[in-house]
Each structure stands twice: as structure tokens, then as C-alpha cells.
Amino acid sequence: MKTAAIILAAGFSSRMGSDKALLELGEQTAVELIVSSYQAVGIEQIIVVTGQNHAALGQLQLQATLLQNPAPENGMFSSVKSGVAALDPAIDAFFVHPVDTPLVSLETLTGLIAALQQHPAADGVIPVFCGKRGHPPLLRMRLQQELLHADDAGGLRSLYPGWQLLELASDDKAVILDMNTPEQYALLKGFSAEQTINRQRC
């Protein structure tokens, strides 16, 4: 199964006060960490959707395609659409990964791929930690046109009820932890340093 990843990094980071994509976690920035994770599991196409930070992210020399959202003020779903429109037609499925969820484990990514391969009728698969859906969803390419023509106001999750989605139970707490505020960032930095975030029980 040929798989792609769309990393959403075009947000304004208003609650954080600084660009979330460039926040450091260990020796890498958040966006570098996510890109390296997808490289490690053999993802064939990696797209980073940027906004006003396009030039700054370009300086990182990421091993990914940088795609600038021309209207990031329209919200995250506009970035989803930008990334989906740029997918290689040969791709079978794609991850949608917000940059503020940077510590998802390699095991989670490979588990999502395996689950979708084992269930060809499913439209996608979502990781679930302690009953709560998290990131990143892995969606089949056959949803591309529906996504591109969907109402921006509803967002990606508004489309979920119309799709056949698997829920993959995970012990990776990182799938539900994001960093929208300095306090959340501090928490993730601690988890990153201690490497205790993954394989946790409810």
C-alpha cells in the first residue's frame, strides 16, 4: 500500500505565542520530528502544508515537499484540502497529521497502516487512546474528491459519520496530546525527555 503523509503546519499558533512547527523537542523541531517519523516507517510522499511560516520552514531543509496554503486564515481544513489536492495519484492512503501532535510513535503509525491493509472495505482508521479518538487518521485515497468538495466550515471530523472508519485501540498516549499552549508544550517536552509518553495504560 503506497502511503502519504500530510503534515498541517500553517496555523497561526495564536495561543502558543510562537510557531508550533518550530518548537524544539529534544534535538529536533516539532515538524522535523514528525517528518523523520514518517521517513522511518517508509512513507512514500510527505507534504508539509505551510502558511506565513513558509520561508522559515524552508530553512530547515526538510526531506519533504513544502506546500504553502494561500489562505491559512480559512482554518485547518483549508490546509487539509491543499495537501489532499497535491497527493500523487498513485497513493493508496494518506495520514493527516497536525504539527501540534508531534510525539506519535513509529509503532502507532505502522499499526495504523497494517490495520487499513487488513480491512480493505474500511475508508480509514483512527487511533484511540482510552476511548478517545486521536491523531493522525489514515484515510484512503478514494475519499480525495469528497474531501476537496466538502464545506470548509464543517472541518474534517464533520465527514467522519459518512465514512466507514476503524478505531484502532492504542497504548500511545501521544495520539491525544497536542501543544496549543505553553503549558501543553512544557508537558510534551517533559514526556519527550523522559520517553514515558508511549505505552501507557488508561
mmCIF file of C-alpha atoms in Angstrom:
data_model
loop_
_atom_site.group_PDB
_atom_site.id
_atom_site.type_symbol
_atom_site.label_atom_id
_atom_site.label_comp_id
_atom_site.label_asym_id
_atom_site.label_seq_id
_atom_site.Cartn_x
_atom_site.Cartn_y
_atom_site.Cartn_z
ATOM 1 C CA MET A 1 0.000 0.000 0.000
ATOM 2 C CA LYS A 2 1.506 3.304 -1.100
ATOM 3 C CA THR A 3 1.058 5.778 1.709
ATOM 4 C CA ALA A 4 1.496 9.537 2.052
ATOM 5 C CA ALA A 5 1.515 11.961 4.975
ATOM 6 C CA ILE A 6 0.084 15.465 5.071
ATOM 7 C CA ILE A 7 1.553 17.464 7.964
ATOM 8 C CA LEU A 8 -0.517 20.525 8.841
ATOM 9 C CA ALA A 9 1.808 23.369 9.851
ATOM 10 C CA ALA A 10 0.087 26.504 8.537
ATOM 11 C CA GLY A 11 -1.637 27.624 11.738
ATOM 12 C CA PHE A 12 -1.044 30.983 13.384
ATOM 13 C CA SER A 13 -0.202 29.467 16.807
ATOM 14 C CA SER A 14 -2.064 32.314 18.493
ATOM 15 C CA ARG A 15 -2.482 30.555 21.846
ATOM 16 C CA MET A 16 1.113 29.364 21.889
ATOM 17 C CA GLY A 17 2.603 32.730 21.015
ATOM 18 C CA SER A 18 5.256 31.215 18.734
ATOM 19 C CA ASP A 19 5.237 28.908 15.716
ATOM 20 C CA LYS A 20 4.410 25.400 16.942
ATOM 21 C CA ALA A 21 6.161 23.802 13.983
ATOM 22 C CA LEU A 22 9.475 25.312 15.122
ATOM 23 C CA LEU A 23 9.215 24.431 18.808
ATOM 24 C CA GLU A 24 12.044 22.165 19.924
ATOM 25 C CA LEU A 25 11.515 18.684 21.311
ATOM 26 C CA GLY A 26 14.882 17.199 22.102
ATOM 27 C CA GLU A 27 17.281 17.867 19.264
ATOM 28 C CA GLN A 28 14.601 18.471 16.631
ATOM 29 C CA THR A 29 11.776 20.869 15.997
ATOM 30 C CA ALA A 30 8.231 19.506 16.071
ATOM 31 C CA VAL A 31 7.946 19.455 12.285
ATOM 32 C CA GLU A 32 11.361 17.797 11.877
ATOM 33 C CA LEU A 33 10.379 15.136 14.390
ATOM 34 C CA ILE A 34 7.149 14.296 12.551
ATOM 35 C CA VAL A 35 8.847 14.211 9.147
ATOM 36 C CA SER A 36 11.579 11.923 10.476
ATOM 37 C CA SER A 37 8.946 9.576 11.936
ATOM 38 C CA TYR A 38 7.248 9.191 8.570
ATOM 39 C CA GLN A 39 10.583 8.686 6.861
ATOM 40 C CA ALA A 40 11.405 5.966 9.372
ATOM 41 C CA VAL A 41 8.279 3.977 8.521
ATOM 42 C CA GLY A 42 8.822 4.280 4.765
ATOM 43 C CA ILE A 43 6.116 6.777 3.791
ATOM 44 C CA GLU A 44 6.446 7.496 0.085
ATOM 45 C CA GLN A 45 5.182 11.090 -0.088
ATOM 46 C CA ILE A 46 5.448 13.627 2.748
ATOM 47 C CA ILE A 47 3.785 17.021 2.337
ATOM 48 C CA VAL A 48 4.170 19.823 4.878
ATOM 49 C CA VAL A 49 1.445 22.439 4.428
ATOM 50 C CA THR A 50 2.809 25.830 5.455
ATOM 51 C CA GLY A 51 1.377 29.314 5.858
ATOM 52 C CA GLN A 52 3.113 32.545 6.741
ATOM 53 C CA ASN A 53 5.960 30.416 8.086
ATOM 54 C CA HIS A 54 6.809 29.030 4.639
ATOM 55 C CA ALA A 55 10.222 30.710 4.422
ATOM 56 C CA ALA A 56 11.176 29.768 7.981
ATOM 57 C CA LEU A 57 10.285 26.114 7.444
ATOM 58 C CA GLY A 58 12.189 26.169 4.167
ATOM 59 C CA GLN A 59 15.362 26.919 6.099
ATOM 60 C CA LEU A 60 15.059 23.578 7.886
ATOM 61 C CA GLN A 61 15.737 21.705 4.631
ATOM 62 C CA LEU A 62 13.119 19.110 5.447
ATOM 63 C CA GLN A 63 13.047 15.861 3.495
ATOM 64 C CA ALA A 64 9.503 16.681 2.431
ATOM 65 C CA THR A 65 7.539 18.789 -0.028
ATOM 66 C CA LEU A 66 6.644 22.235 1.335
ATOM 67 C CA LEU A 67 3.262 23.406 0.098
ATOM 68 C CA GLN A 68 2.062 26.880 1.026
ATOM 69 C CA ASN A 69 -1.610 27.299 1.858
ATOM 70 C CA PRO A 70 -2.571 30.575 0.135
ATOM 71 C CA ALA A 71 -5.312 31.289 2.690
ATOM 72 C CA PRO A 72 -4.403 29.785 6.089
ATOM 73 C CA GLU A 73 -6.814 32.202 7.734
ATOM 74 C CA ASN A 74 -9.594 29.954 6.433
ATOM 75 C CA GLY A 75 -8.682 27.359 9.025
ATOM 76 C CA MET A 76 -7.113 23.920 9.293
ATOM 77 C CA PHE A 77 -9.464 22.278 6.812
ATOM 78 C CA SER A 78 -8.184 24.588 4.087
ATOM 79 C CA SER A 79 -4.728 23.143 4.759
ATOM 80 C CA VAL A 80 -6.134 19.623 4.622
ATOM 81 C CA LYS A 81 -7.584 20.394 1.210
ATOM 82 C CA SER A 82 -4.321 21.895 -0.036
ATOM 83 C CA GLY A 83 -2.442 18.774 0.959
ATOM 84 C CA VAL A 84 -5.036 16.355 -0.388
ATOM 85 C CA ALA A 85 -5.077 18.138 -3.752
ATOM 86 C CA ALA A 86 -1.301 17.689 -4.055
ATOM 87 C CA LEU A 87 -1.239 13.935 -3.443
ATOM 88 C CA ASP A 88 0.334 11.681 -6.035
ATOM 89 C CA PRO A 89 -2.481 9.850 -7.870
ATOM 90 C CA ALA A 90 -0.671 6.566 -7.213
ATOM 91 C CA ILE A 91 -1.102 6.943 -3.438
ATOM 92 C CA ASP A 92 -3.484 4.463 -1.797
ATOM 93 C CA ALA A 93 -3.896 6.130 1.605
ATOM 94 C CA PHE A 94 -2.709 9.213 3.458
ATOM 95 C CA PHE A 95 -2.195 10.390 7.018
ATOM 96 C CA VAL A 96 -3.460 13.801 8.148
ATOM 97 C CA HIS A 97 -1.151 14.930 10.935
ATOM 98 C CA PRO A 98 -1.399 18.263 12.790
ATOM 99 C CA VAL A 99 2.055 19.570 13.692
ATOM 100 C CA ASP A 100 0.983 20.115 17.294
ATOM 101 C CA THR A 101 0.763 16.329 17.862
ATOM 102 C CA PRO A 102 4.457 15.536 17.368
ATOM 103 C CA LEU A 103 5.243 12.540 19.588
ATOM 104 C CA VAL A 104 3.165 9.800 17.954
ATOM 105 C CA SER A 105 5.228 6.620 17.990
ATOM 106 C CA LEU A 106 6.501 4.687 14.997
ATOM 107 C CA GLU A 107 4.593 1.663 16.290
ATOM 108 C CA THR A 108 1.356 3.623 16.110
ATOM 109 C CA LEU A 109 1.999 4.662 12.508
ATOM 110 C CA THR A 110 2.872 1.139 11.380
ATOM 111 C CA GLY A 111 -0.102 -0.236 13.309
ATOM 112 C CA LEU A 112 -2.493 2.098 11.503
ATOM 113 C CA ILE A 113 -1.082 1.060 8.130
ATOM 114 C CA ALA A 114 -1.378 -2.633 8.986
ATOM 115 C CA ALA A 115 -4.961 -2.194 10.200
ATOM 116 C CA LEU A 116 -6.050 -0.478 6.992
ATOM 117 C CA GLN A 117 -4.349 -3.135 4.877
ATOM 118 C CA GLN A 118 -6.218 -5.834 6.772
ATOM 119 C CA HIS A 119 -9.621 -4.150 6.250
ATOM 120 C CA PRO A 120 -9.955 -3.208 2.561
ATOM 121 C CA ALA A 121 -13.606 -2.162 2.962
ATOM 122 C CA ALA A 122 -12.731 0.492 5.537
ATOM 123 C CA ASP A 123 -12.399 4.106 4.416
ATOM 124 C CA GLY A 124 -9.838 4.846 7.089
ATOM 125 C CA VAL A 125 -8.523 4.109 10.563
ATOM 126 C CA ILE A 126 -8.152 6.328 13.630
ATOM 127 C CA PRO A 127 -6.003 5.711 16.729
ATOM 128 C CA VAL A 128 -7.904 5.627 20.020
ATOM 129 C CA PHE A 129 -6.394 6.034 23.478
ATOM 130 C CA CYS A 130 -8.598 5.197 26.462
ATOM 131 C CA GLY A 131 -11.730 5.599 24.353
ATOM 132 C CA LYS A 132 -10.720 8.975 22.913
ATOM 133 C CA ARG A 133 -10.028 9.400 19.205
ATOM 134 C CA GLY A 134 -6.704 10.978 18.380
ATOM 135 C CA HIS A 135 -4.282 11.798 15.567
ATOM 136 C CA PRO A 136 -3.321 11.021 12.923
ATOM 137 C CA PRO A 137 -6.166 9.441 10.954
ATOM 138 C CA LEU A 138 -5.138 7.326 7.970
ATOM 139 C CA LEU A 139 -7.594 7.755 5.094
ATOM 140 C CA ARG A 140 -7.977 6.023 1.745
ATOM 141 C CA MET A 141 -7.307 7.923 -1.437
ATOM 142 C CA ARG A 142 -10.832 7.190 -2.657
ATOM 143 C CA LEU A 143 -12.025 9.932 -0.284
ATOM 144 C CA GLN A 144 -9.980 12.586 -2.089
ATOM 145 C CA GLN A 145 -12.724 14.127 -4.226
ATOM 146 C CA GLU A 146 -15.248 14.173 -1.404
ATOM 147 C CA LEU A 147 -12.720 15.980 0.758
ATOM 148 C CA LEU A 148 -11.900 18.525 -1.913
ATOM 149 C CA HIS A 149 -15.567 19.396 -2.425
ATOM 150 C CA ALA A 150 -16.600 19.407 1.239
ATOM 151 C CA ASP A 151 -17.808 22.510 3.057
ATOM 152 C CA ASP A 152 -14.892 24.244 4.763
ATOM 153 C CA ALA A 153 -16.999 25.207 7.767
ATOM 154 C CA GLY A 154 -17.550 21.638 8.928
ATOM 155 C CA GLY A 155 -13.932 20.524 9.004
ATOM 156 C CA LEU A 156 -12.536 17.043 8.563
ATOM 157 C CA ARG A 157 -14.327 15.497 11.527
ATOM 158 C CA SER A 158 -17.720 16.524 10.165
ATOM 159 C CA LEU A 159 -17.165 13.998 7.366
ATOM 160 C CA TYR A 160 -16.395 11.073 9.671
ATOM 161 C CA PRO A 161 -20.026 9.966 10.214
ATOM 162 C CA GLY A 162 -20.417 9.297 6.489
ATOM 163 C CA TRP A 163 -17.343 7.102 6.279
ATOM 164 C CA GLN A 164 -16.605 3.583 7.446
ATOM 165 C CA LEU A 165 -13.794 4.218 9.896
ATOM 166 C CA LEU A 166 -11.950 1.690 12.032
ATOM 167 C CA GLU A 167 -10.885 2.586 15.538
ATOM 168 C CA LEU A 168 -7.504 1.164 16.493
ATOM 169 C CA ALA A 169 -7.040 0.897 20.257
ATOM 170 C CA SER A 170 -3.603 2.188 21.218
ATOM 171 C CA ASP A 171 -1.467 2.480 24.341
ATOM 172 C CA ASP A 172 0.266 5.504 22.807
ATOM 173 C CA LYS A 173 -0.971 8.498 24.798
ATOM 174 C CA ALA A 174 0.755 10.823 22.313
ATOM 175 C CA VAL A 175 -2.154 10.424 19.888
ATOM 176 C CA ILE A 176 -4.358 12.585 22.122
ATOM 177 C CA LEU A 177 -1.777 15.090 23.427
ATOM 178 C CA ASP A 178 -1.268 18.301 21.495
ATOM 179 C CA MET A 179 0.535 21.549 22.277
ATOM 180 C CA ASN A 180 -1.673 24.558 21.730
ATOM 181 C CA THR A 181 -0.454 26.426 24.810
ATOM 182 C CA PRO A 182 2.910 26.941 26.556
ATOM 183 C CA GLU A 183 1.709 24.686 29.378
ATOM 184 C CA GLN A 184 0.916 21.846 26.986
ATOM 185 C CA TYR A 185 4.269 22.334 25.266
ATOM 186 C CA ALA A 186 6.074 22.075 28.605
ATOM 187 C CA LEU A 187 4.231 18.811 29.293
ATOM 188 C CA LEU A 188 5.240 17.333 25.945
ATOM 189 C CA LYS A 189 8.845 18.437 26.430
ATOM 190 C CA GLY A 190 8.879 16.505 29.688
ATOM 191 C CA PHE A 191 7.438 13.405 28.070
ATOM 192 C CA SER A 192 9.911 13.689 25.211
ATOM 193 C CA ALA A 193 12.872 13.907 27.571
ATOM 194 C CA GLU A 194 11.726 11.002 29.745
ATOM 195 C CA GLN A 195 10.378 8.869 26.880
ATOM 196 C CA THR A 196 7.477 7.801 29.075
ATOM 197 C CA ILE A 197 4.615 9.040 26.951
ATOM 198 C CA ASN A 198 4.131 5.841 24.964
ATOM 199 C CA ARG A 199 2.694 2.522 26.085
ATOM 200 C CA GLN A 200 0.618 3.903 28.924
ATOM 201 C CA ARG A 201 -2.478 2.338 30.424
ATOM 202 C CA CYS A 202 -5.786 4.107 30.936
#
